[in-house]
mmCIF file of C-alpha atoms in Angstrom:
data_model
loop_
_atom_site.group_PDB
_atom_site.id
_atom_site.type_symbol
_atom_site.label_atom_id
_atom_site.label_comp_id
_atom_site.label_asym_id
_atom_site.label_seq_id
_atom_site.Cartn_x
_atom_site.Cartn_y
_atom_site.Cartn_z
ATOM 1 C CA UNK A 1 2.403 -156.461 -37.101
ATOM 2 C CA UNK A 2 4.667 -156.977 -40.240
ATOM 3 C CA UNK A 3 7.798 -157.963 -39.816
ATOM 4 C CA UNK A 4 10.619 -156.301 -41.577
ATOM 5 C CA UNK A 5 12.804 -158.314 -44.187
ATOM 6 C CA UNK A 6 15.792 -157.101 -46.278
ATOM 7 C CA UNK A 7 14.240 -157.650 -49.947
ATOM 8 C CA UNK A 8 17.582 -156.215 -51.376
ATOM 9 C CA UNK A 9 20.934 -154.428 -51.641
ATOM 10 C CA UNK A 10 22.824 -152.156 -53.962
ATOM 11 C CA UNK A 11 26.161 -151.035 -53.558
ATOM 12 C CA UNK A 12 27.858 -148.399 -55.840
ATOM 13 C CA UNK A 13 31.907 -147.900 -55.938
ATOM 14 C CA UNK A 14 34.115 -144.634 -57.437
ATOM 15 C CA UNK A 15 37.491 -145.714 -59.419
ATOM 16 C CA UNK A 16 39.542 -147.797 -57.125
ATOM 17 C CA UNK A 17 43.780 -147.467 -56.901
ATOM 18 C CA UNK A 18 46.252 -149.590 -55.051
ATOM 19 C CA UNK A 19 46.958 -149.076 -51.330
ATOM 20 C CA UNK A 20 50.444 -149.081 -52.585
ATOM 21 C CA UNK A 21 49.918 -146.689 -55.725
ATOM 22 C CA UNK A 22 48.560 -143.851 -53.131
ATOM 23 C CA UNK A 23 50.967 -144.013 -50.864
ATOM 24 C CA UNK A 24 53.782 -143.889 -53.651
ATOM 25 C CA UNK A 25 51.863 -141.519 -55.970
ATOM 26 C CA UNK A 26 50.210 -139.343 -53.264
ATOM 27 C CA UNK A 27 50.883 -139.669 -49.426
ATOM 28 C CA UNK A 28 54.894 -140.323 -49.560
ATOM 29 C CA UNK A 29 54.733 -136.648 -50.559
ATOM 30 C CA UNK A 30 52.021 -135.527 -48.456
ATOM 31 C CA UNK A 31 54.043 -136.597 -44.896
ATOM 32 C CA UNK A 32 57.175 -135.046 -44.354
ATOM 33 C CA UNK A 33 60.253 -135.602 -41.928
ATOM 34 C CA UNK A 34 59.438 -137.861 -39.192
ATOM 35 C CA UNK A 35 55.995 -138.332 -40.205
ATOM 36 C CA UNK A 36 56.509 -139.905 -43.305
ATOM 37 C CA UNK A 37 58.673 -143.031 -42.088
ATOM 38 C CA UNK A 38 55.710 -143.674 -39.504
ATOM 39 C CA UNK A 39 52.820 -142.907 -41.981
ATOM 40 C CA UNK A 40 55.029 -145.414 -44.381
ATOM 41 C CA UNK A 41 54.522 -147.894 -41.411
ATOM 42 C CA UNK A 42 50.763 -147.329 -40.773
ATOM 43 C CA UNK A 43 49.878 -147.561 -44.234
ATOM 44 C CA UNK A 44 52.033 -150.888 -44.868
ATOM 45 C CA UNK A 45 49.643 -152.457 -41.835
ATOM 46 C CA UNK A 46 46.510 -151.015 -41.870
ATOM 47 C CA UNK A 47 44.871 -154.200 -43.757
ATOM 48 C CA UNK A 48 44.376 -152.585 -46.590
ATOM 49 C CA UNK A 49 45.357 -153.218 -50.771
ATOM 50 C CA UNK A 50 42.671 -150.879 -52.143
ATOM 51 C CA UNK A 51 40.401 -148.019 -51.646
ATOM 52 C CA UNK A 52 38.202 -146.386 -54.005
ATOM 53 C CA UNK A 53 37.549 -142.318 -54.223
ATOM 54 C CA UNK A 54 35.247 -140.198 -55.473
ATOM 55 C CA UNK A 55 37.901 -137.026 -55.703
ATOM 56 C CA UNK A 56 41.416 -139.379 -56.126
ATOM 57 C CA UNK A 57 44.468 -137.959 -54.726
ATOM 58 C CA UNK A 58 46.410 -139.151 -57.661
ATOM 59 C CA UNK A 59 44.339 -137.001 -60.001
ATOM 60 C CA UNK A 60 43.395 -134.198 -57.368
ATOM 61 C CA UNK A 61 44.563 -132.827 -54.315
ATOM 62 C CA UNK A 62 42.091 -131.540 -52.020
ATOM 63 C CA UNK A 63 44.153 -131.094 -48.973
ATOM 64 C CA UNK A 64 43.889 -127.050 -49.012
ATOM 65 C CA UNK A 65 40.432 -127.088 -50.461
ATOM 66 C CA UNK A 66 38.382 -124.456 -48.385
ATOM 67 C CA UNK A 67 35.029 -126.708 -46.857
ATOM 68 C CA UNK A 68 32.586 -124.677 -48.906
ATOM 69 C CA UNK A 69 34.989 -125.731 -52.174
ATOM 70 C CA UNK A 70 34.288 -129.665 -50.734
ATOM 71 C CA UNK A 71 30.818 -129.209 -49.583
ATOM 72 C CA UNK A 72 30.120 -128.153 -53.709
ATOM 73 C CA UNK A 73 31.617 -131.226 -54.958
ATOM 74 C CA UNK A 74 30.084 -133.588 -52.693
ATOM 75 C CA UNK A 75 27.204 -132.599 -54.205
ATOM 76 C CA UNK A 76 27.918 -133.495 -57.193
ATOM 77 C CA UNK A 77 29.618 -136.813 -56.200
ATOM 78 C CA UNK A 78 27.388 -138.207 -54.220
ATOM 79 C CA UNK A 79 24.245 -138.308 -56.399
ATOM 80 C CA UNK A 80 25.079 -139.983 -59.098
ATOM 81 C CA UNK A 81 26.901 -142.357 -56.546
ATOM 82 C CA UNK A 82 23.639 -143.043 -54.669
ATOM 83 C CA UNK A 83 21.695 -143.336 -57.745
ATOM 84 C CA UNK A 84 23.337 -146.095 -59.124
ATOM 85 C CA UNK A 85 23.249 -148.183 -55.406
ATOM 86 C CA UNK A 86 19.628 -147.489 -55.307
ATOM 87 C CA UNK A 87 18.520 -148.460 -58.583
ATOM 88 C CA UNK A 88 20.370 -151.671 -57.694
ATOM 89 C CA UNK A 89 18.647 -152.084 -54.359
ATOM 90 C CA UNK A 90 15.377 -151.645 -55.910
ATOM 91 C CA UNK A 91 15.901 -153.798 -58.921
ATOM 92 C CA UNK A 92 17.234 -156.766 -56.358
ATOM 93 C CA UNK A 93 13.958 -156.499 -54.180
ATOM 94 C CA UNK A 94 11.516 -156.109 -57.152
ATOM 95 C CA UNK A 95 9.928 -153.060 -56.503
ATOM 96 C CA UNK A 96 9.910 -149.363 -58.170
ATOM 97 C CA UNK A 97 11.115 -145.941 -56.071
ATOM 98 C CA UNK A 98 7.367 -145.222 -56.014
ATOM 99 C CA UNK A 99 6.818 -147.583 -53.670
ATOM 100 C CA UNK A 100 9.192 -146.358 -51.194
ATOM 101 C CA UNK A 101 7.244 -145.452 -47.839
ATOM 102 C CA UNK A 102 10.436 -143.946 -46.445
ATOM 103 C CA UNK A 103 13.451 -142.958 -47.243
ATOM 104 C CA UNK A 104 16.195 -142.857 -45.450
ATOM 105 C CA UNK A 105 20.059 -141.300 -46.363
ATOM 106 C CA UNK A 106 23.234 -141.677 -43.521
ATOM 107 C CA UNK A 107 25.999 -139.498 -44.705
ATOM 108 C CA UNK A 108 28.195 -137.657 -42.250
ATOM 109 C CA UNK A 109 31.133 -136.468 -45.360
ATOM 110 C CA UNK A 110 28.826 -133.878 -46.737
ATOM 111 C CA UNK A 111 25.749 -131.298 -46.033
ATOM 112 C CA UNK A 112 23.586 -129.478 -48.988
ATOM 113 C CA UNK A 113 19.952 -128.385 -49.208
ATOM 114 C CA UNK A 114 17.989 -130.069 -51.179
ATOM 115 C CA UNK A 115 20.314 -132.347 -49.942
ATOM 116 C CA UNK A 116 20.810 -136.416 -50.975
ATOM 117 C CA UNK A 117 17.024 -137.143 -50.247
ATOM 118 C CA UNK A 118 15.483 -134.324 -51.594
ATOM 119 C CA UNK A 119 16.988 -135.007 -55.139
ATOM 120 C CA UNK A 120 17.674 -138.379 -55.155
ATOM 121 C CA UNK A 121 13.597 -138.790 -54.564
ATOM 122 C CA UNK A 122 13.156 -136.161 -57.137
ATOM 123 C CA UNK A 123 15.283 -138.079 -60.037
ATOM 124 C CA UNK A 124 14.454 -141.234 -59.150
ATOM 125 C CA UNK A 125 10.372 -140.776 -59.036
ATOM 126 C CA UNK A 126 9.625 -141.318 -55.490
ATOM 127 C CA UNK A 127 5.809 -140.515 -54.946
ATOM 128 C CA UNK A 128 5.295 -137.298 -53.167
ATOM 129 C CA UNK A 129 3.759 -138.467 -50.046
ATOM 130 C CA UNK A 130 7.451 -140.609 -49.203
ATOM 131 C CA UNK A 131 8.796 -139.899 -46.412
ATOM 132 C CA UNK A 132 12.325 -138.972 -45.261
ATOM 133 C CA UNK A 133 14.962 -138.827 -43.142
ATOM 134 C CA UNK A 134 18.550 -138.081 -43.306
ATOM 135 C CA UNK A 135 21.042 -139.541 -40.375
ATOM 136 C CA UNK A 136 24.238 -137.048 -40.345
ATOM 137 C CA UNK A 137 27.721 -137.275 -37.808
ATOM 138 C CA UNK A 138 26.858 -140.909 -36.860
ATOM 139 C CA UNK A 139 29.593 -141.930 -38.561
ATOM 140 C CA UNK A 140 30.606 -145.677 -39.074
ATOM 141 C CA UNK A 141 27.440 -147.276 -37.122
ATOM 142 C CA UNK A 142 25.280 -145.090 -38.712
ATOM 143 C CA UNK A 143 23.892 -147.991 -40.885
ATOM 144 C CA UNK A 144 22.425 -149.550 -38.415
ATOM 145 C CA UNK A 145 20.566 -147.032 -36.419
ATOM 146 C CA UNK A 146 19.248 -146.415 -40.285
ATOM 147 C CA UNK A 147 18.119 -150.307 -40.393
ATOM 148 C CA UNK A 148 16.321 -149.680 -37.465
ATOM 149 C CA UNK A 149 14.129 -146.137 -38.408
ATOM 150 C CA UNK A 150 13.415 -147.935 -41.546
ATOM 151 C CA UNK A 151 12.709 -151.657 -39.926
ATOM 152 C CA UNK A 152 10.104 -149.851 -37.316
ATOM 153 C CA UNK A 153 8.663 -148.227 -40.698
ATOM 154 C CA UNK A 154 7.620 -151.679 -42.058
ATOM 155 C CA UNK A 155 6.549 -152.667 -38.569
ATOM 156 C CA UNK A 156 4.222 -149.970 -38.315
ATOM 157 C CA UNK A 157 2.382 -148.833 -41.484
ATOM 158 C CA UNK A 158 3.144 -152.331 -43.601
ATOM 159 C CA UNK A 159 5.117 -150.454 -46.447
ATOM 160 C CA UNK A 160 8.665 -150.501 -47.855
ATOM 161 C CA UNK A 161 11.741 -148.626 -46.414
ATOM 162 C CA UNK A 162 14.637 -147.813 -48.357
ATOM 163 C CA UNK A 163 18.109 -146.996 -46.010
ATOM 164 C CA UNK A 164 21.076 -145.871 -48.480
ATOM 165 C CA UNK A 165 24.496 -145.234 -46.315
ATOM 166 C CA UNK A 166 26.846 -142.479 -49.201
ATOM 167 C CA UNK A 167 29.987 -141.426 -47.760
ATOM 168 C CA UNK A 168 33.144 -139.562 -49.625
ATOM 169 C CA UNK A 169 35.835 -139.740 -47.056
ATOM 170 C CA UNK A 170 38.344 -138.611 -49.852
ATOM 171 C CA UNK A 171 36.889 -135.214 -49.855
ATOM 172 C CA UNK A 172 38.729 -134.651 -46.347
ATOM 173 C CA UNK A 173 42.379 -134.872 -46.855
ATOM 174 C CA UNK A 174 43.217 -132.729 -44.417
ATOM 175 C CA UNK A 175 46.869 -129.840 -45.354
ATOM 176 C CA UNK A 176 49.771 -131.345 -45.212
ATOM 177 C CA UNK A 177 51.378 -130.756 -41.917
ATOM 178 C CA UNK A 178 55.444 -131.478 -40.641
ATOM 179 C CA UNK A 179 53.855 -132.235 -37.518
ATOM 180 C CA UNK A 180 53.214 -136.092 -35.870
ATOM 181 C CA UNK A 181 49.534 -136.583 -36.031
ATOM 182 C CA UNK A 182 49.344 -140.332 -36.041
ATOM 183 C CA UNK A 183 45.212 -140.151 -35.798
ATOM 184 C CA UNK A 184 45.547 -138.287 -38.981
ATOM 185 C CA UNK A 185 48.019 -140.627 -40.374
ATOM 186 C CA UNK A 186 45.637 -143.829 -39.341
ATOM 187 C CA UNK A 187 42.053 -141.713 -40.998
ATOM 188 C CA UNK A 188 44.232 -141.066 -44.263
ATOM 189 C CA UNK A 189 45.277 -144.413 -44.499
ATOM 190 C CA UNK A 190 41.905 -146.206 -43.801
ATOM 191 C CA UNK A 191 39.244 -144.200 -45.299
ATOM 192 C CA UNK A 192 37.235 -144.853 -48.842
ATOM 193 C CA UNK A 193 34.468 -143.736 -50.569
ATOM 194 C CA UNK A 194 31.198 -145.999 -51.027
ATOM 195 C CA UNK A 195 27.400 -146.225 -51.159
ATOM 196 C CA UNK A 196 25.258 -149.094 -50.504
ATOM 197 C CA UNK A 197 21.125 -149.009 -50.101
ATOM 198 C CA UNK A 198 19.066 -151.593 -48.819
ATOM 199 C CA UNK A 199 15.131 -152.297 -49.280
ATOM 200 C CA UNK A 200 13.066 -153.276 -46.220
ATOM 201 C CA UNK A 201 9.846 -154.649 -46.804
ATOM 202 C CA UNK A 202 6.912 -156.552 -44.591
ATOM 203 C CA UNK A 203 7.598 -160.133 -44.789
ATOM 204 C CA UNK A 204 5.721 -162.131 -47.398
ATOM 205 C CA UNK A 205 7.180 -165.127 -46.852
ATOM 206 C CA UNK A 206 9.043 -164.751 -49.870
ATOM 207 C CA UNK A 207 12.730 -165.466 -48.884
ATOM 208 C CA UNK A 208 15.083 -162.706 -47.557
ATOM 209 C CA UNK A 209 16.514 -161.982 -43.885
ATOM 210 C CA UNK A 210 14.324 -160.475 -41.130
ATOM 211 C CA UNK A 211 15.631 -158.008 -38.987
ATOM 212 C CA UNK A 212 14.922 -158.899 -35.494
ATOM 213 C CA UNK A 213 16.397 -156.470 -33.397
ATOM 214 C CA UNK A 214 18.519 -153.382 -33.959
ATOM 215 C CA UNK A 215 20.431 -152.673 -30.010
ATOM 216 C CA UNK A 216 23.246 -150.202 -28.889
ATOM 217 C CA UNK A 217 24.876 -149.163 -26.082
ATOM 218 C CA UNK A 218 26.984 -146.176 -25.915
ATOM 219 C CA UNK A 219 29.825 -145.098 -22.983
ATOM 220 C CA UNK A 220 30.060 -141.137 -22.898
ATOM 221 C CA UNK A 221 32.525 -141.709 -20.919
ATOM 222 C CA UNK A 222 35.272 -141.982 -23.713
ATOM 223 C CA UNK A 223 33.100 -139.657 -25.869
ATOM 224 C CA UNK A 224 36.373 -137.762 -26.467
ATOM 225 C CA UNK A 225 37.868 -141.093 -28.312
ATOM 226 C CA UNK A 226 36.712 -140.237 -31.810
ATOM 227 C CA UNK A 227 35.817 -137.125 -33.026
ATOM 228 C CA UNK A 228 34.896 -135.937 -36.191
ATOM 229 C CA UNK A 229 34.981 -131.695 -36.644
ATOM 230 C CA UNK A 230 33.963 -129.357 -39.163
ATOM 231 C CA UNK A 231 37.485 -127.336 -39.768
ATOM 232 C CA UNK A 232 37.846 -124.599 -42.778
ATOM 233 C CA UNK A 233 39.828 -127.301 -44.404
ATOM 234 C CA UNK A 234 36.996 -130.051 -43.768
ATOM 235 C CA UNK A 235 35.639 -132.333 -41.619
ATOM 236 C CA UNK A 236 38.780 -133.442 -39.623
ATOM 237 C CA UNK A 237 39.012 -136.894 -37.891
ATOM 238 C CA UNK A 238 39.774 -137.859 -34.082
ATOM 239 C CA UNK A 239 40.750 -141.205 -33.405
ATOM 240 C CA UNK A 240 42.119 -142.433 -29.968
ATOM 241 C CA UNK A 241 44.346 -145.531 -29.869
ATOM 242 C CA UNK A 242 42.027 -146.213 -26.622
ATOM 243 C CA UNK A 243 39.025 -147.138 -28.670
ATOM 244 C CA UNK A 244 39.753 -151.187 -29.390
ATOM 245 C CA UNK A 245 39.965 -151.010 -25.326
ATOM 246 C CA UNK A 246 36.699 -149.519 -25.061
ATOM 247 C CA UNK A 247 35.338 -152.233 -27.395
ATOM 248 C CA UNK A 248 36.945 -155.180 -25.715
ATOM 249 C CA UNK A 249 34.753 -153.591 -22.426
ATOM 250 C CA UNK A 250 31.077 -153.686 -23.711
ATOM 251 C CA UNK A 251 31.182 -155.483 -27.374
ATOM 252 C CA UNK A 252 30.522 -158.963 -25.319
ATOM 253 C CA UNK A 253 27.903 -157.859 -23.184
ATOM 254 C CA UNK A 254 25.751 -156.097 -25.954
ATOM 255 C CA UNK A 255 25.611 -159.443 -28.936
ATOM 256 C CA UNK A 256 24.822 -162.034 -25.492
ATOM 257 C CA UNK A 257 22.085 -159.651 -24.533
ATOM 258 C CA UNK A 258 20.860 -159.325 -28.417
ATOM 259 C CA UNK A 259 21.025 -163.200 -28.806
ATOM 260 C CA UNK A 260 20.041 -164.263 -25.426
ATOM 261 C CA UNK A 261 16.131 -162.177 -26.475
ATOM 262 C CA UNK A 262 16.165 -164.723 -29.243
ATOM 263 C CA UNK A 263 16.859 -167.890 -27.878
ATOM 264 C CA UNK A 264 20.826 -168.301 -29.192
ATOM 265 C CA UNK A 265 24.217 -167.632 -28.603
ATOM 266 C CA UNK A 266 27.010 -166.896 -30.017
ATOM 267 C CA UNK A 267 27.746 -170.191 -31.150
ATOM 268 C CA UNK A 268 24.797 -170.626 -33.564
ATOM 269 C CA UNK A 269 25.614 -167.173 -35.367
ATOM 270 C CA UNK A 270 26.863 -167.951 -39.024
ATOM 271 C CA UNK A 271 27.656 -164.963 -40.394
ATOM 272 C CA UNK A 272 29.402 -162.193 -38.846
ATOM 273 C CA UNK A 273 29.322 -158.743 -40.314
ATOM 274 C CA UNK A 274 31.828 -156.355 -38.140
ATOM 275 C CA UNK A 275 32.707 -152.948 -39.307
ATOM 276 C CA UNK A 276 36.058 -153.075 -39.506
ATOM 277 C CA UNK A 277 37.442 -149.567 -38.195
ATOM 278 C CA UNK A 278 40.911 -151.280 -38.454
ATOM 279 C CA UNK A 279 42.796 -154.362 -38.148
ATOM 280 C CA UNK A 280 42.614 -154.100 -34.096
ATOM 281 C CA UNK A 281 39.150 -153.684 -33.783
ATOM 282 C CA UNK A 282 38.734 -156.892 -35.897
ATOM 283 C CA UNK A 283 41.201 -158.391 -34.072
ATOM 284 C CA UNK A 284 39.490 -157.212 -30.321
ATOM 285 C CA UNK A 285 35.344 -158.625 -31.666
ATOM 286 C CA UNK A 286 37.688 -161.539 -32.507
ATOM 287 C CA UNK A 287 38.743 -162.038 -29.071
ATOM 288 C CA UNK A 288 36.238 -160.747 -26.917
ATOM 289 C CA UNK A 289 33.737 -163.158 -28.599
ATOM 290 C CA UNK A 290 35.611 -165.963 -28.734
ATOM 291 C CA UNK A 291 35.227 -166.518 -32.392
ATOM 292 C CA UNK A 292 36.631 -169.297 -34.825
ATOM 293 C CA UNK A 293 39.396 -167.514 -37.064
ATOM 294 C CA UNK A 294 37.701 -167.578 -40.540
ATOM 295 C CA UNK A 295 34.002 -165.667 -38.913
ATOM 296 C CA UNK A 296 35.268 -162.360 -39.811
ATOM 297 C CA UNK A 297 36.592 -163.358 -43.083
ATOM 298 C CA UNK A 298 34.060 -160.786 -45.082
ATOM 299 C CA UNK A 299 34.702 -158.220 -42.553
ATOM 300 C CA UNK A 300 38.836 -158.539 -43.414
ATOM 301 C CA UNK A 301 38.093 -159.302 -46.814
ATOM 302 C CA UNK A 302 35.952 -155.942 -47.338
ATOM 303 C CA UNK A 303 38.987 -153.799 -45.263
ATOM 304 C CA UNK A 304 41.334 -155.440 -47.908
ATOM 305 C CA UNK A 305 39.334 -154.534 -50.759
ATOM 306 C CA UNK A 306 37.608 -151.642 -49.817
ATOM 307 C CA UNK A 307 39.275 -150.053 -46.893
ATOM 308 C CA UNK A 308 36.738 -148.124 -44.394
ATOM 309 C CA UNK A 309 33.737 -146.517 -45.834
ATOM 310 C CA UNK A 310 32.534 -145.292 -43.098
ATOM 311 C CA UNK A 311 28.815 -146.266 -42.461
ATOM 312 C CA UNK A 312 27.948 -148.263 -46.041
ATOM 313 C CA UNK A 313 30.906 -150.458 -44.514
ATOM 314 C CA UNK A 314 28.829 -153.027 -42.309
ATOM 315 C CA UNK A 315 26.586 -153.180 -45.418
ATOM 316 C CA UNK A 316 29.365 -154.283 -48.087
ATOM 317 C CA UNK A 317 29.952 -157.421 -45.810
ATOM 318 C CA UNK A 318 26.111 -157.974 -45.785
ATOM 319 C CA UNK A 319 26.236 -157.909 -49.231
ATOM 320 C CA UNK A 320 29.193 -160.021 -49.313
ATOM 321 C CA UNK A 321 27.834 -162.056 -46.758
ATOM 322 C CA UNK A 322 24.180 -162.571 -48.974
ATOM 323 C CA UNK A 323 26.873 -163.716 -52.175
ATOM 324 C CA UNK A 324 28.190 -166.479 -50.276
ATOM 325 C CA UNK A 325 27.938 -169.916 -52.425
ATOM 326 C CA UNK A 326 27.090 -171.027 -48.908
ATOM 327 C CA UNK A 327 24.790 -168.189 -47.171
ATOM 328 C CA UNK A 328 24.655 -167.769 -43.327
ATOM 329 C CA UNK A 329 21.241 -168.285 -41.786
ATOM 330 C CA UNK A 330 21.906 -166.177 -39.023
ATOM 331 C CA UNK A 331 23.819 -162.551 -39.460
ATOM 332 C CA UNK A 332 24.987 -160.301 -36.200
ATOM 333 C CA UNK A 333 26.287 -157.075 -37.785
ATOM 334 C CA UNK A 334 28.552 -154.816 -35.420
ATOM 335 C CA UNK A 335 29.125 -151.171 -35.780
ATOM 336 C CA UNK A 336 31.161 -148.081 -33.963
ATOM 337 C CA UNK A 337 31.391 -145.033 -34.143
ATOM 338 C CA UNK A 338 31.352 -141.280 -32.110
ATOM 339 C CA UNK A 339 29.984 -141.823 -28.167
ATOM 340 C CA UNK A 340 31.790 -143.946 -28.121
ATOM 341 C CA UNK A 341 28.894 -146.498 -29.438
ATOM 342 C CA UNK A 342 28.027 -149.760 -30.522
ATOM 343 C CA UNK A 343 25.537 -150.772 -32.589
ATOM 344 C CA UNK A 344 24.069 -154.555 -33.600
ATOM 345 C CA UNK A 345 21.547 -156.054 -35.278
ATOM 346 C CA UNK A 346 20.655 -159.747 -35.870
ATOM 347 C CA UNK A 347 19.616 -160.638 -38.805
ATOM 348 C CA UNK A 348 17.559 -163.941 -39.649
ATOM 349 C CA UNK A 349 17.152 -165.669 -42.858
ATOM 350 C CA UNK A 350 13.378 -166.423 -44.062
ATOM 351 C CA UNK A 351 13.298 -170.576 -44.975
#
């Protein structure tokens, strides 16, 4: 059977302004009263210095768009977004959009038909037998469940996958409100726009980084923890203070069952790509895995730079990871998301 390898990524970013430029230019005037001295506060520590959007507040305010209004210009977004992050992905693995087995596109910020896949196949000359599949309200794991459908691909009919992750979280400002929503407070202050694709192929022995396993578990129990709902004003976002808790619970248990299948441990993992839903959930994998202070360097790094992209996240700090002077030879990337869930997947570098 072949085994799957990541030939190549491509990752694709909108104009970018200061953490500190939105909330002075923007969000100081979006929060009101009592909300605004707190939503000063969460912004200040939310690990962030820069985001990037599609739609910027600055220039546009979205807030009391209608969904249909936001649906429209995701559209028109997000193509030329995911264009640009696949012709990357393509160019870095050294092979053409025709020979693309399957295709596969996580978004959960927008919904059309012909939607991402359809037309991005179209423009980009995928051959007409490609398959696809499109991954919606998976949220910030989604990547990795992606990884997987397009890892089992190679596996099983020896052709190349392509995954690309394209989310535009500015497109769901939600109206501005007098009342204290800290959940909304913490998605406004997080949230960025981003695409990133990556090519699978079956390992020639040409270099790259196998995928050896793609695992989850998921507690329904807290299912109510983060949310993400389709309002007339947008898609609106739920998240419960409770969820670095929830981590700290099963986030051990899941990477020593991954490694333990392998033959390692923690302590022989190099590289260390954790979605970074915030500084707390950073701070929790930190803990709960006993981890040296600089492993999730990319993960804070991307936060810092990038803020949270929802599911192309975990893939900037694989890219980030792969641009190392020094690169890791062996990767365990962490997602989360709705379930609650957890997603990894190790990664291992071909000598």
């Amino acid at each position: 059977m072949a085994v799957p390898v990541i030939a190549g990524l491509g990752t694709a970013h909108p104009p970018g302004a200061a953490q500190d430029e939105l909330w002075e230019g923007f969000f100081s005037r979006h929060f009101s009263g009592n909300t605004r001295a707190l939503a000063q506060r969460i912004f200040a520590n939310s690990g962030v210095s820069r985001r990037q959007a599609a739609v910027n507040p600055l220039l546009e305010d979205v807030s009391d768009w209608p969904t249909e209004r936001r649906m429209r210009r995701y559209q028109v977004e997000a193509l030329p977004l995911g264009k640009e992050a696949v012709g990357r992905a393509l160019t870095s693995a050294g092979i053409t959009a025709g020979d693309v087995g399957l295709f596969v596109v996580c978004s959960c910020t927008g919904y059309a038909t012909p939607g991402l896949d359809i037309l991005l196949a179209r423009d980009l000359g995928m051959a007409a037998d490609t398959q696809r599949m499109f991954v919606g309200h998976m949220g910030c794991y989604a990547a990795l469940p992606g990884l997987g459908a397009a890892g089992d691909f190679v596996t099983a009919r020896g052709r190349p996958a392509l995954l690309l992750c394209a989310e535009l979280t500015s497109l769901h400002i939600q109206p501005a409100s007098a009342r204290v929503d800290t959940q909304q407070i913490v998605s406004h202050a997080l949230f960025s726009d981003a695409a990133v694709a990556a090519v699978l192929v079956p390992d020639s022995g040409a270099g790259g980084y196998r995928l050896r396993e793609v695992v989850s578990v998921t507690d329904t129990s807290t299912a109510d923890h983060m949310t993400w709902e389709v309002t007339d004003t947008g898609f609106r976002m739920g998240l419960s203070p409770k969820v670095p808790q929830v981590l700290s619970t099963h986030v051990r248990g899941l990477v020593d069952d991954l490694l333990s299948r392998h033959g390692t441990g923690v302590a022989e993992v190099d590289g260390w790509a954790v979605h970074p839903g915030g500084p707390r959930i950073l701070n929790v994998v930190e803990r709960e895995l006993a981890l040296p202070p600089t492993a999730l360097a990319a993960s804070r790094a991307t936060l810092d730079e990038h803020g949270n992209c929802s599911s192309p996240t975990v893939l900037l700090i694989l890219d980030r990871l792969l641009r190392a002077a020094v690169r890791p030879e062996r990767i365990v990337m962490l997602a989360f998301g709705p379930g609650l869930t957890l997603y990894a997947a190790l990664l291992e570098r071909r000598p």
